[in-house]
PDB file of N, CA, C and O in Angstrom:
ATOM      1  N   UNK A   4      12.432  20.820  12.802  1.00 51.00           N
ATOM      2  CA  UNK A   4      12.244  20.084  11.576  1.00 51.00           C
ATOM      3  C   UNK A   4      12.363  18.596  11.868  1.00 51.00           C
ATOM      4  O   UNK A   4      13.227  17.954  12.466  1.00 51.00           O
ATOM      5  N   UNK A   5      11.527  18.336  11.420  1.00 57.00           N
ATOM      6  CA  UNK A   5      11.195  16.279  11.336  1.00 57.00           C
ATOM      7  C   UNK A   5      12.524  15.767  10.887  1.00 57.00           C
ATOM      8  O   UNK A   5      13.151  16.310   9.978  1.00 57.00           O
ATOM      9  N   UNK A   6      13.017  14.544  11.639  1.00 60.00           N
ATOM     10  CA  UNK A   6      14.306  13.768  10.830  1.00 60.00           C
ATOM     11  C   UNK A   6      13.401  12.609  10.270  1.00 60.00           C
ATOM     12  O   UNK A   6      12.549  12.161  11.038  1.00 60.00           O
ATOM     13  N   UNK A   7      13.522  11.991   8.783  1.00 59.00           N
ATOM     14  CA  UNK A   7      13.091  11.045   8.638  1.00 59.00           C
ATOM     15  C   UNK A   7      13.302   9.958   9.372  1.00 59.00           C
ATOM     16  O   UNK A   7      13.302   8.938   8.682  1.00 59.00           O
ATOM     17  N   UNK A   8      13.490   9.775  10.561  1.00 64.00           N
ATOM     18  CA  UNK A   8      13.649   8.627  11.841  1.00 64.00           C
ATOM     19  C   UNK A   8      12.298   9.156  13.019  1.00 64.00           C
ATOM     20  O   UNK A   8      12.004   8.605  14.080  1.00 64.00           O
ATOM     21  N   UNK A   9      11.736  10.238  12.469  1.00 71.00           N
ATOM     22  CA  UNK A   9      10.965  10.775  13.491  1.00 71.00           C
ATOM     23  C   UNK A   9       8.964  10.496  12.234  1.00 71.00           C
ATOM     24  O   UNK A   9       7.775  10.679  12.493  1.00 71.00           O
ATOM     25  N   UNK A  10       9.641  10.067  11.153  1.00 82.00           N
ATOM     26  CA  UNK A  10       8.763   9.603  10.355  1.00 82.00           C
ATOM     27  C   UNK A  10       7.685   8.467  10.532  1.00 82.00           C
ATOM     28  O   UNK A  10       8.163   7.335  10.604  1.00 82.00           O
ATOM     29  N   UNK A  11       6.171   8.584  10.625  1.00 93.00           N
ATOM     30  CA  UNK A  11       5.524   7.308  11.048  1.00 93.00           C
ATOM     31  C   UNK A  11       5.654   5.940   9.502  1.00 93.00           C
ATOM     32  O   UNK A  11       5.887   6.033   8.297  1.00 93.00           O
ATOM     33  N   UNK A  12       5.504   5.385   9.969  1.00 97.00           N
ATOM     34  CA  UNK A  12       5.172   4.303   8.663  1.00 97.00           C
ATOM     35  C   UNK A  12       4.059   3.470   9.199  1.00 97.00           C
ATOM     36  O   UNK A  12       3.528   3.357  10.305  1.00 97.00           O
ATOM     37  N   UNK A  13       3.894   2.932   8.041  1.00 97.00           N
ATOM     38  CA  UNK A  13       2.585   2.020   7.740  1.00 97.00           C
ATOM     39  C   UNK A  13       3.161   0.589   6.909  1.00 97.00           C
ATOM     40  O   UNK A  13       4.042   0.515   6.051  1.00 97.00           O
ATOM     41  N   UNK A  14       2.142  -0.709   7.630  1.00 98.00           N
ATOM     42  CA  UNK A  14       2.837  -1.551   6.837  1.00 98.00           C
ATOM     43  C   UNK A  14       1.434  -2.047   6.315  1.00 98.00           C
ATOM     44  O   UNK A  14       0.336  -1.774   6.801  1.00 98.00           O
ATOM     45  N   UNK A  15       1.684  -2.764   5.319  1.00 98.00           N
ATOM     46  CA  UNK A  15       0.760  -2.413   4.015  1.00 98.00           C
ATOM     47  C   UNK A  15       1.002  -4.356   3.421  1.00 98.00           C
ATOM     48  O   UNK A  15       1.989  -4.924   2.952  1.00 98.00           O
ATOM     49  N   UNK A  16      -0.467  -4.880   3.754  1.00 98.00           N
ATOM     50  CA  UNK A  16      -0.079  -5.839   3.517  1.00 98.00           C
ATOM     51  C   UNK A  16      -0.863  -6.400   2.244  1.00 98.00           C
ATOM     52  O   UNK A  16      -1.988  -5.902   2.260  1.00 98.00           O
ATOM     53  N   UNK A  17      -0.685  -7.296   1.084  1.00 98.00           N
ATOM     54  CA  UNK A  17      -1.754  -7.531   0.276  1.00 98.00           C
ATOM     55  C   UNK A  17      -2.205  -8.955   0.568  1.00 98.00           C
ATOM     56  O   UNK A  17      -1.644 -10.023   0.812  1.00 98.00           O
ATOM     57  N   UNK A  18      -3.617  -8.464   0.423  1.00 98.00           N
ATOM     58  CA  UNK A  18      -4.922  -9.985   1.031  1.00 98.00           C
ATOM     59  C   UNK A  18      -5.577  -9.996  -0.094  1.00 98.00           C
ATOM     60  O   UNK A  18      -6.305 -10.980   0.038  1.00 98.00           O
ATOM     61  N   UNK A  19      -5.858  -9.404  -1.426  1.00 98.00           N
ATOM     62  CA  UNK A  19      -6.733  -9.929  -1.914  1.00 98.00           C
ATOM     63  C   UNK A  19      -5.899  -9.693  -3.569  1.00 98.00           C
ATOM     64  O   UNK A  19      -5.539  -8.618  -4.049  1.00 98.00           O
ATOM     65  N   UNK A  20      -5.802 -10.693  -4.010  1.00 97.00           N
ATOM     66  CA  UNK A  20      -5.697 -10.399  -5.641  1.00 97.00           C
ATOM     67  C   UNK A  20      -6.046  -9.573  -6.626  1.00 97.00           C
ATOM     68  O   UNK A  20      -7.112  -9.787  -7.203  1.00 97.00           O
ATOM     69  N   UNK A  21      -5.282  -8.546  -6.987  1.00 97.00           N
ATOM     70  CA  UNK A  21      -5.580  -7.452  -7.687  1.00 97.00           C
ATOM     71  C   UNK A  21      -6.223  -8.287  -9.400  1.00 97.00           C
ATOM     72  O   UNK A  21      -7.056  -7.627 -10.022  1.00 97.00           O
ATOM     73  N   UNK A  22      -5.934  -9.171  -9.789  1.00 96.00           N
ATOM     74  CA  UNK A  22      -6.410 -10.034 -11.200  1.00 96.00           C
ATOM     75  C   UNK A  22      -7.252  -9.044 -12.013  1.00 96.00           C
ATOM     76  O   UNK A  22      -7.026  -8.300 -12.968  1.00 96.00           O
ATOM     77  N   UNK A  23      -8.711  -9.441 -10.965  1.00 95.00           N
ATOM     78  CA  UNK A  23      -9.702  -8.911 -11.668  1.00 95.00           C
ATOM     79  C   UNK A  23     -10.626  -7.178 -11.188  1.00 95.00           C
ATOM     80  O   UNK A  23     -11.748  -6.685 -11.072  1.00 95.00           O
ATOM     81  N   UNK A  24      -9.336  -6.897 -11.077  1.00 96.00           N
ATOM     82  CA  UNK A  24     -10.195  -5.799 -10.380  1.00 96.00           C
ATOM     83  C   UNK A  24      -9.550  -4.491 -11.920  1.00 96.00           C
ATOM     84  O   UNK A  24      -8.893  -4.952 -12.853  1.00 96.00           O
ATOM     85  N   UNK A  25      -9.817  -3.372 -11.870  1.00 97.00           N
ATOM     86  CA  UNK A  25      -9.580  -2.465 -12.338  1.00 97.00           C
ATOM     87  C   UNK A  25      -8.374  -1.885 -12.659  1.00 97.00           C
ATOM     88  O   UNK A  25      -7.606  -1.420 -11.818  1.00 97.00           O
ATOM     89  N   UNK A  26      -8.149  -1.898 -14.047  1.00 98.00           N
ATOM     90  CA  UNK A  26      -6.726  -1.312 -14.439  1.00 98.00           C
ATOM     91  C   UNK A  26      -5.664  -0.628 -13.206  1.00 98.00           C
ATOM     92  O   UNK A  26      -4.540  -0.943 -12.815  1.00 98.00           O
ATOM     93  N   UNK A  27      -6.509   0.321 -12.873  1.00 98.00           N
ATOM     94  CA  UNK A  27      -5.968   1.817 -12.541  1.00 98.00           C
ATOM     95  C   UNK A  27      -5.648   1.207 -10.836  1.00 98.00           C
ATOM     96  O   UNK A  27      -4.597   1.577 -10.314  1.00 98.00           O
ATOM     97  N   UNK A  28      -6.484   0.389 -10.133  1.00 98.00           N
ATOM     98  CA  UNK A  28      -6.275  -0.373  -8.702  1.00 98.00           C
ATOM     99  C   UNK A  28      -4.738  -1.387  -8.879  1.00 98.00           C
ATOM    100  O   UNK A  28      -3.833  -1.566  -8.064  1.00 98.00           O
ATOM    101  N   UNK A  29      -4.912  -1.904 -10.250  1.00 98.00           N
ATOM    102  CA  UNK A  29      -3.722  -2.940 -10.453  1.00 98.00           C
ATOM    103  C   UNK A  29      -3.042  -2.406 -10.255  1.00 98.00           C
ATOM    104  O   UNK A  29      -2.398  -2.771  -9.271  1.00 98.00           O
ATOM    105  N   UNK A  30      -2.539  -1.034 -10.998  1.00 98.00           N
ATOM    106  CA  UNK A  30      -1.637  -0.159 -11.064  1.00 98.00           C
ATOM    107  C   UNK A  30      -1.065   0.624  -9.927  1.00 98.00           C
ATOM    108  O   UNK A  30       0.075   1.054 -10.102  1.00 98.00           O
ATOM    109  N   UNK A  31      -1.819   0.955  -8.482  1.00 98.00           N
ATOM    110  CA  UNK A  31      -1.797   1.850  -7.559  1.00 98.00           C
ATOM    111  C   UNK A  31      -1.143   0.302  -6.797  1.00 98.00           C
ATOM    112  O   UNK A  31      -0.252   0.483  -5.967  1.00 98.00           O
ATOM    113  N   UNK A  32      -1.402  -0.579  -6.963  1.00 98.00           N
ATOM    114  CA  UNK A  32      -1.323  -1.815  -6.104  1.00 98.00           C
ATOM    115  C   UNK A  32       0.354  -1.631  -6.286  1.00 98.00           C
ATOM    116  O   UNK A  32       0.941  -0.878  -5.509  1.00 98.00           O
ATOM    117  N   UNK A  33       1.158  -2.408  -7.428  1.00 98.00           N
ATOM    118  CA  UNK A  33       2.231  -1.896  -8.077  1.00 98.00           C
ATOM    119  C   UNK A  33       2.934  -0.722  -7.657  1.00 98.00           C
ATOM    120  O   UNK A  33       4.152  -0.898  -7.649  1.00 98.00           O
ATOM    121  N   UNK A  34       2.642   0.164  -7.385  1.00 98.00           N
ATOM    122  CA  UNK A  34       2.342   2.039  -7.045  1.00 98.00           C
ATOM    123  C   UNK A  34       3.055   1.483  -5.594  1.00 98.00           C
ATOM    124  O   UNK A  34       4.256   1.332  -5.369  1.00 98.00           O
ATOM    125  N   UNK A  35       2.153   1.290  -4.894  1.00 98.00           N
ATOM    126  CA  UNK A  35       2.493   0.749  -3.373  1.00 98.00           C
ATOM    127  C   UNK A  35       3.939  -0.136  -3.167  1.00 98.00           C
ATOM    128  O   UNK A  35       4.604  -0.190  -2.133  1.00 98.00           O
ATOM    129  N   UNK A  36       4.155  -0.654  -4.161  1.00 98.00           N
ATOM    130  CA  UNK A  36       5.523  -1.850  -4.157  1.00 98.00           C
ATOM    131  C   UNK A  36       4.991  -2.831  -3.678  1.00 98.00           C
ATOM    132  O   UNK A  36       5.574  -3.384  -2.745  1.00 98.00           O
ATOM    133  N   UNK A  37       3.670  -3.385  -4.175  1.00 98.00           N
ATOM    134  CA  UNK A  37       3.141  -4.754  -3.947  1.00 98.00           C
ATOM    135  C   UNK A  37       3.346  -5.933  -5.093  1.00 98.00           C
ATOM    136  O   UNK A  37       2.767  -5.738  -6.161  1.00 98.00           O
ATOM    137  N   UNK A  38       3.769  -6.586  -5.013  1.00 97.00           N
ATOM    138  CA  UNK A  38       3.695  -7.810  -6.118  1.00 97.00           C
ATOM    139  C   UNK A  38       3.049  -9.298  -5.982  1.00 97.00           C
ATOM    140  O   UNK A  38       2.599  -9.863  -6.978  1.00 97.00           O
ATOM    141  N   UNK A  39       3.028  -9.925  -4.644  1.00 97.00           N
ATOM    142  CA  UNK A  39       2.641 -11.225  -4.185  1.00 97.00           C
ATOM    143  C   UNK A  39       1.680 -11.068  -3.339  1.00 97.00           C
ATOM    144  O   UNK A  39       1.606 -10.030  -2.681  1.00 97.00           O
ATOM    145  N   UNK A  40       0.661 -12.201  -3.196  1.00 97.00           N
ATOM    146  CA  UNK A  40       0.135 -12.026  -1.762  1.00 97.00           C
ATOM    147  C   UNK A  40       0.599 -12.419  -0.796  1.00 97.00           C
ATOM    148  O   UNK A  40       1.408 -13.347  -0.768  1.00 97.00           O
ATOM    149  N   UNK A  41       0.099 -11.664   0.412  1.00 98.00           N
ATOM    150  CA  UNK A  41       0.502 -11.575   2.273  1.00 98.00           C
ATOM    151  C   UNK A  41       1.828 -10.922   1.503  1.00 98.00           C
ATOM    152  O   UNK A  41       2.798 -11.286   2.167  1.00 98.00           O
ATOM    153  N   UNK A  42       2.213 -10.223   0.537  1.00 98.00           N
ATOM    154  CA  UNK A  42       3.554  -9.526   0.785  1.00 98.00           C
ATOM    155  C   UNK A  42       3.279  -8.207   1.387  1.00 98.00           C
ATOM    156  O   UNK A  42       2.382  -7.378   1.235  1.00 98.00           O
ATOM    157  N   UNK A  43       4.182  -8.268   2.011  1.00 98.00           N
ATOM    158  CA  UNK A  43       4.147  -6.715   3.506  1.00 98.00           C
ATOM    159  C   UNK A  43       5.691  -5.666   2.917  1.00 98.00           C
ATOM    160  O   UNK A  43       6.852  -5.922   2.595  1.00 98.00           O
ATOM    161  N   UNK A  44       4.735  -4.291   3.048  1.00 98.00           N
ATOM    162  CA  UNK A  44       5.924  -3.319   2.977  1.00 98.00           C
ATOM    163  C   UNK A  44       5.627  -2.403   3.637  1.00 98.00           C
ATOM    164  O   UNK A  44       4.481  -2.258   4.063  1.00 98.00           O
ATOM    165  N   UNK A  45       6.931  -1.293   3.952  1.00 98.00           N
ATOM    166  CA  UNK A  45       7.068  -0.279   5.218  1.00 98.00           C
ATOM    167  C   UNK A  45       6.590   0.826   4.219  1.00 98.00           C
ATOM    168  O   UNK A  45       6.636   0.534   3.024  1.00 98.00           O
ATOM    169  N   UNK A  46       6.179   1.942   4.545  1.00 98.00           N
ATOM    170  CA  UNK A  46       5.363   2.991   3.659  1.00 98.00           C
ATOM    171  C   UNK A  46       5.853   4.040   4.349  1.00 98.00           C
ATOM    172  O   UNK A  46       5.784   3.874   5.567  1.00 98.00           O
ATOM    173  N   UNK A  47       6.419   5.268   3.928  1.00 97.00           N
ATOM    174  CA  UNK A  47       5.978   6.442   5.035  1.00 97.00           C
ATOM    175  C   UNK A  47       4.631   6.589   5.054  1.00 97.00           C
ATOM    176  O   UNK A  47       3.915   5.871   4.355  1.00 97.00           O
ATOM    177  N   UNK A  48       3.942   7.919   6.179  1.00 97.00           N
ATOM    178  CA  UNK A  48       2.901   7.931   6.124  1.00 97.00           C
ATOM    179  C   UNK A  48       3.013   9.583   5.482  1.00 97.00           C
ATOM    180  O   UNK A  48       3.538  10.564   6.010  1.00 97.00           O
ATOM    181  N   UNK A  49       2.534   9.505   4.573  1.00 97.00           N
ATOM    182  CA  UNK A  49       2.744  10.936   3.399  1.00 97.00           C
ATOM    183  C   UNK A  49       1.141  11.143   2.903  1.00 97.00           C
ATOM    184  O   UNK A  49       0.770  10.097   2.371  1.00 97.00           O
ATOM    185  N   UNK A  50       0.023  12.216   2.913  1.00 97.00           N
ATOM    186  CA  UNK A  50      -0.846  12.077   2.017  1.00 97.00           C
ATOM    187  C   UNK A  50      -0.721  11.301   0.458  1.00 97.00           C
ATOM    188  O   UNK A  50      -1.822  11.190  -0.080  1.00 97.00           O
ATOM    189  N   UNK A  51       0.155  10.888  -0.147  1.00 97.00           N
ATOM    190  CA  UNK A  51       0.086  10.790  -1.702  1.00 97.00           C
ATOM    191  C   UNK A  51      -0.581   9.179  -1.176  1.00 97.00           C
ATOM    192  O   UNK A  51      -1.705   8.810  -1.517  1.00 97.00           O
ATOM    193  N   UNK A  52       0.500   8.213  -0.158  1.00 98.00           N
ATOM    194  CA  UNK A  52       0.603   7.212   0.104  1.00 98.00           C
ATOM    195  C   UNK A  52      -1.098   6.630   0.250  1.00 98.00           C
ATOM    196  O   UNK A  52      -1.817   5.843  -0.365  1.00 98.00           O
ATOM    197  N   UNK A  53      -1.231   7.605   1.538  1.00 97.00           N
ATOM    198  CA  UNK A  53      -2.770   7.196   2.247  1.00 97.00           C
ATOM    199  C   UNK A  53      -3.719   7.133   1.159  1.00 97.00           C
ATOM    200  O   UNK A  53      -4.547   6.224   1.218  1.00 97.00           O
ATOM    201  N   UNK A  54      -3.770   8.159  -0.110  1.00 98.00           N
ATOM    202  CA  UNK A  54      -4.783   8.539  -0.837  1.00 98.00           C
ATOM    203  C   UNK A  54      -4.510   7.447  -2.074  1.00 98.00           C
ATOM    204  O   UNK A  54      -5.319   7.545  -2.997  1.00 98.00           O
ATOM    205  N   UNK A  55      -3.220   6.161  -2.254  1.00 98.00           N
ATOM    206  CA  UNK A  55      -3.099   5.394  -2.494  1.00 98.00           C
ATOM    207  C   UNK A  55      -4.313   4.286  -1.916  1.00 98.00           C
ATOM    208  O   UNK A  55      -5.311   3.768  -2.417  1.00 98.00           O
ATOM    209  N   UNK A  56      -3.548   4.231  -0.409  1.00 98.00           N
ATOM    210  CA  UNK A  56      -4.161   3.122   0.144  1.00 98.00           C
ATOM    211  C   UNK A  56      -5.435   2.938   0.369  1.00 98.00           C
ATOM    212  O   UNK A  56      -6.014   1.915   0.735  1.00 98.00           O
ATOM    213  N   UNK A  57      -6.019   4.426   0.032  1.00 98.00           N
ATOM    214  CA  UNK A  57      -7.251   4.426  -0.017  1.00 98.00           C
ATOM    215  C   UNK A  57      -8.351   4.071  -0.958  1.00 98.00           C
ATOM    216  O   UNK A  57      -9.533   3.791  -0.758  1.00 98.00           O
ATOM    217  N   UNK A  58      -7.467   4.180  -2.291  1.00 98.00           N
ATOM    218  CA  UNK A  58      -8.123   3.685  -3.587  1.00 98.00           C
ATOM    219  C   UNK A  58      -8.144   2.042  -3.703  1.00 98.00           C
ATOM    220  O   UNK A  58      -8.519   1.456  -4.718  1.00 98.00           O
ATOM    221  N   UNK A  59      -7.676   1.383  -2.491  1.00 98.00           N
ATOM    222  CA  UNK A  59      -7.268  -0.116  -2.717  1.00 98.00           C
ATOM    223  C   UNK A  59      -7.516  -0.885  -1.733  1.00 98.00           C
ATOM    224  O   UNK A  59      -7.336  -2.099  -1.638  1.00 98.00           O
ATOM    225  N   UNK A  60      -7.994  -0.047  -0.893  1.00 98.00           N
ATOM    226  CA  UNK A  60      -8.457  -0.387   0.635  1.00 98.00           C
ATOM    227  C   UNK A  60      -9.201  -1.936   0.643  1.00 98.00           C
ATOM    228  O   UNK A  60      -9.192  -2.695   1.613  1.00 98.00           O
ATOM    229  N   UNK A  61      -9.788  -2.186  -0.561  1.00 98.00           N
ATOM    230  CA  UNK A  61     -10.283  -3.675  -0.556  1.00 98.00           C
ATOM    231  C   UNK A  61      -9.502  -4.673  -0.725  1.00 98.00           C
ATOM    232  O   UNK A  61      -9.908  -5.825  -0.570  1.00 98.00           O
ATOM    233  N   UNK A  62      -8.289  -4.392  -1.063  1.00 98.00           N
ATOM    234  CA  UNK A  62      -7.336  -5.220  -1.279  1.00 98.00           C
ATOM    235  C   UNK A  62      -6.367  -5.621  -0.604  1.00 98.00           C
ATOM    236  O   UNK A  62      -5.732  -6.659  -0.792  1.00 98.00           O
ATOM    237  N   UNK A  63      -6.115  -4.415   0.639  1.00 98.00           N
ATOM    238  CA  UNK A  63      -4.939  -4.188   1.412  1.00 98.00           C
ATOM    239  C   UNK A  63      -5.174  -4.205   2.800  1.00 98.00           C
ATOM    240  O   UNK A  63      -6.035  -3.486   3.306  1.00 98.00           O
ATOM    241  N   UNK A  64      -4.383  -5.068   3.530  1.00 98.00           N
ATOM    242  CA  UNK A  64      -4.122  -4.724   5.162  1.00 98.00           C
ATOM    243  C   UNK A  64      -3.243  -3.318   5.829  1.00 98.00           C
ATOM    244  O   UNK A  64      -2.062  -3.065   5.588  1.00 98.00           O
ATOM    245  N   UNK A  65      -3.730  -2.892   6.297  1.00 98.00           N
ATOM    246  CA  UNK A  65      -2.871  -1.397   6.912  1.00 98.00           C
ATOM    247  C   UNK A  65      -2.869  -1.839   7.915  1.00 98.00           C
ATOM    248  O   UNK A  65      -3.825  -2.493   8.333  1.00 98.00           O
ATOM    249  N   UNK A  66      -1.714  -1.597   8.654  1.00 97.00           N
ATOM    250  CA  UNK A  66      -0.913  -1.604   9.955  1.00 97.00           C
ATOM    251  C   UNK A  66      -0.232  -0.452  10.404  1.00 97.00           C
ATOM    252  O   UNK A  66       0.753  -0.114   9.746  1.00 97.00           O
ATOM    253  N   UNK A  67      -0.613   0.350  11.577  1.00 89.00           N
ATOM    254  CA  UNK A  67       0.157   1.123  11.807  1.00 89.00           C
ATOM    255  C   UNK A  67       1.604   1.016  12.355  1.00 89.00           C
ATOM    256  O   UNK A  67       2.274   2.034  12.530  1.00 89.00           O
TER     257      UNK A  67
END
């Protein structure tokens, strides 16, 4: 069994201003624990996350 220390993460950076984009993207942005731009956060790497980062992918830097 996996220890969460054996967990990958992702760092998740925001580049583009959520403003004018789509309710539901603002919201997943938020979702992520994004608030500023170039703000960077640690993510596990979980399907819910990816299928996040995937809806926002125009907005966001991924780092493995």
């Amino acid at each position: 069994m996996a220890d969460k220390k054996d967990k990958q993460k992702l760092r998740v950076t925001l580049v583009k201003s959520p403003i004018a984009c789509r309710t539901e993207h603002r919201q997943t942005v938020r979702g992520l624990g994004l608030r500023k731009l170039r703000q960077t956060v640690e993510l596990e790497d979980t399907p819910a996350v990816r299928g996040m980062i995937t809806q926002v992918l125009y907005l966001v830097r991924v780092e493995a």
